[in-house]
Coordinates of C-alpha atoms and ligand atoms in Angstrom, one line a residue:
X188 CA -33.0 50.2 -35.1
X189 CA -31.7 53.2 -36.9
X190 CA -28.7 52.8 -39.2
X191 CA -25.3 53.3 -37.5
X192 CA -22.3 54.7 -39.2
X193 CA -18.8 53.2 -38.8
X194 CA -17.8 56.2 -36.7
X195 CA -20.8 55.9 -34.4
X196 CA -20.0 52.2 -33.9
X197 CA -16.3 52.8 -33.2
X198 CA -16.9 55.5 -30.7
X199 CA -19.6 53.4 -28.9
X200 CA -17.3 50.5 -27.6
X201 CA -17.5 50.2 -23.9
X202 CA -15.0 47.4 -23.2
X203 CA -11.9 48.0 -25.3
X204 CA -9.4 50.8 -25.7
X205 CA -9.8 53.6 -28.1
X206 CA -7.0 52.2 -30.1
X207 CA -8.6 48.8 -30.4
X208 CA -11.9 50.4 -31.3
X209 CA -10.3 52.3 -34.1
X210 CA -8.5 49.3 -35.5
X211 CA -11.1 46.5 -35.3
X212 CA -12.9 45.5 -38.4
X213 CA -16.4 47.1 -38.8
X214 CA -18.5 45.6 -41.7
X215 CA -18.0 47.6 -44.9
X216 CA -21.5 47.1 -46.2
X217 CA -23.3 48.8 -43.3
X218 CA -25.7 50.5 -45.7
X219 CA -26.9 47.0 -46.8
X220 CA -27.6 45.7 -43.3
X221 CA -31.3 45.0 -42.7
X222 CA -31.6 47.8 -40.0
X223 CA -35.3 47.7 -39.8
X224 CA -35.2 44.1 -38.7
X225 CA -32.3 44.4 -36.3
X226 CA -32.4 44.8 -32.5
X227 CA -28.6 44.9 -32.6
X228 CA -25.9 44.7 -35.3
X229 CA -23.7 41.7 -34.6
X230 CA -20.7 40.6 -36.7
X231 CA -17.5 38.5 -36.7
X232 CA -14.1 39.8 -37.7
X233 CA -13.5 38.0 -41.0
X234 CA -9.7 38.1 -40.3
X235 CA -10.0 36.9 -36.7
X236 CA -13.1 34.6 -36.5
X237 CA -12.8 34.2 -32.7
X238 CA -13.6 37.9 -32.4
X239 CA -17.2 39.1 -32.5
X240 CA -18.8 42.4 -31.9
X241 CA -22.3 43.8 -31.3
X242 CA -23.7 47.3 -31.4
X243 CA -27.1 48.4 -30.3
X244 CA -29.1 51.3 -28.9
X245 CA -29.9 51.4 -25.2
X246 CA -31.9 54.3 -23.7
X247 CA -31.2 56.3 -26.8
X248 CA -27.4 55.7 -26.6
X249 CA -25.3 53.6 -29.0
X250 CA -23.4 50.9 -27.1
X251 CA -20.9 48.5 -28.7
X252 CA -19.4 45.4 -27.0
X253 CA -16.3 43.5 -28.1
X254 CA -16.6 39.7 -27.6
X255 CA -14.4 36.6 -28.0
X256 CA -15.3 33.0 -28.7
X257 CA -14.1 30.8 -25.9
X258 CA -13.2 28.1 -28.3
X259 CA -15.3 25.6 -26.4
X260 CA -15.7 23.2 -29.3
X261 CA -17.6 20.7 -27.2
X262 CA -20.4 23.1 -26.8
X263 CA -20.7 23.9 -30.4
X264 CA -21.6 20.3 -31.3
X265 CA -24.3 20.2 -28.8
X266 CA -27.8 21.4 -29.1
X267 CA -27.9 24.6 -27.2
X268 CA -30.0 27.7 -26.7
X269 CA -29.0 31.3 -27.4
X270 CA -29.3 33.4 -24.2
X271 CA -30.4 36.5 -26.1
X272 CA -33.0 35.3 -28.6
X273 CA -33.8 31.8 -27.1
X274 CA -33.3 30.1 -30.5
X275 CA -32.3 26.4 -30.2
X276 CA -29.5 25.4 -32.5
X277 CA -27.5 22.3 -33.1
X278 CA -23.9 23.6 -33.4
X279 CA -24.9 27.2 -33.9
X280 CA -24.4 28.7 -30.5
X281 CA -21.1 29.9 -29.2
X282 CA -19.9 30.9 -25.7
X283 CA -18.9 34.5 -26.3
X284 CA -17.0 36.3 -23.6
X285 CA -16.9 40.1 -23.1
X286 CA -14.2 41.8 -21.0
X287 CA -16.0 44.0 -18.5
X288 CA -15.8 47.7 -19.0
X289 CA -13.3 49.9 -17.1
X290 CA -11.1 48.7 -14.3
X291 CA -12.8 45.4 -13.8
X292 CA -11.9 44.4 -17.4
X293 CA -8.3 45.5 -16.9
X294 CA -8.1 43.2 -14.0
X295 CA -9.2 40.4 -16.3
X296 CA -12.9 40.1 -15.3
X297 CA -15.3 39.1 -18.1
X298 CA -18.8 38.0 -18.6
X299 CA -19.9 35.2 -20.9
X300 CA -23.1 34.3 -22.7
X301 CA -24.2 31.7 -25.1
X302 CA -25.2 33.6 -28.3
X303 CA -26.1 32.5 -31.8
X304 CA -22.7 32.0 -33.5
X305 CA -23.6 34.3 -36.4
X306 CA -25.1 36.9 -34.1
X307 CA -28.2 37.0 -36.3
X308 CA -30.6 36.8 -33.3
X309 CA -32.8 39.5 -34.7
X310 CA -33.4 37.6 -37.9
X311 CA -34.1 34.3 -36.1
X312 CA -36.6 36.0 -33.8
X313 CA -38.4 37.4 -36.9
X314 CA -38.3 34.1 -38.8
X315 CA -36.1 35.8 -41.5
X316 CA -33.4 33.2 -40.9
X317 CA -34.3 29.6 -40.3
X318 CA -32.9 27.0 -38.0
X319 CA -33.3 23.2 -38.1
X320 CA -35.2 22.9 -34.8
X321 CA -37.4 25.6 -33.3
X322 CA -38.7 25.4 -29.8
X323 CA -42.4 25.8 -30.1
X324 CA -43.4 28.9 -28.2
X325 CA -46.7 30.7 -27.9
X326 CA -45.1 34.1 -27.9
X327 CA -45.8 36.6 -30.7
X328 CA -42.9 37.9 -32.8
X329 CA -43.4 41.2 -31.0
X330 CA -43.0 39.5 -27.6
X331 CA -39.9 37.6 -28.7
X332 CA -38.4 40.9 -29.9
X333 CA -39.0 42.5 -26.5
X334 CA -37.6 39.5 -24.8
X335 CA -34.4 39.6 -27.0
X336 CA -34.1 43.4 -26.2
X337 CA -34.4 42.7 -22.5
X338 CA -31.9 39.9 -22.6
X339 CA -29.5 42.0 -24.5
X340 CA -29.9 45.0 -22.2
X341 CA -29.3 42.7 -19.2
X342 CA -26.1 41.3 -20.8
X343 CA -24.8 44.8 -21.6
X344 CA -25.6 45.9 -18.1
X345 CA -23.4 43.0 -16.8
X346 CA -20.5 44.2 -19.1
X347 CA -20.8 47.8 -18.0
X348 CA -21.6 47.2 -14.3
Ligands
ZN411 ZN1 -29.6 34.3 -30.7

């Protein structure tokens, strides 16, 4: 994906208030992120590790989503599969919950997904970050990237629906 600026990211949040979007921690080293290898930028707030964020481009538009860890510790110890990149981890997948956009979110509705705890799905898919166990699949990297993009688009659609 193309590089995003801090301002582009802050103004792209679909499921938090403008005030929250202006205060949340965006990585300072954006210029050093491996943009060419990213389907989305995902990060955790170093000051509030239960908060995670992702930003991506969908249909030519930048979209950012605020997420929270559910704190389901039992899940983290188990072997589980990321719902975006389909990487199998032992202890490296978190249940992340996103408030839904608009009125649904204000009423407390949210959607959850099991996602790599470090939000580095793009790197796992490309083999740029390793995991202990890898499900053998006959898909090419290109096919895995397309699947990750489709899964991410479906997740964002559930947040913004
Ligand atoms: Zn993943």
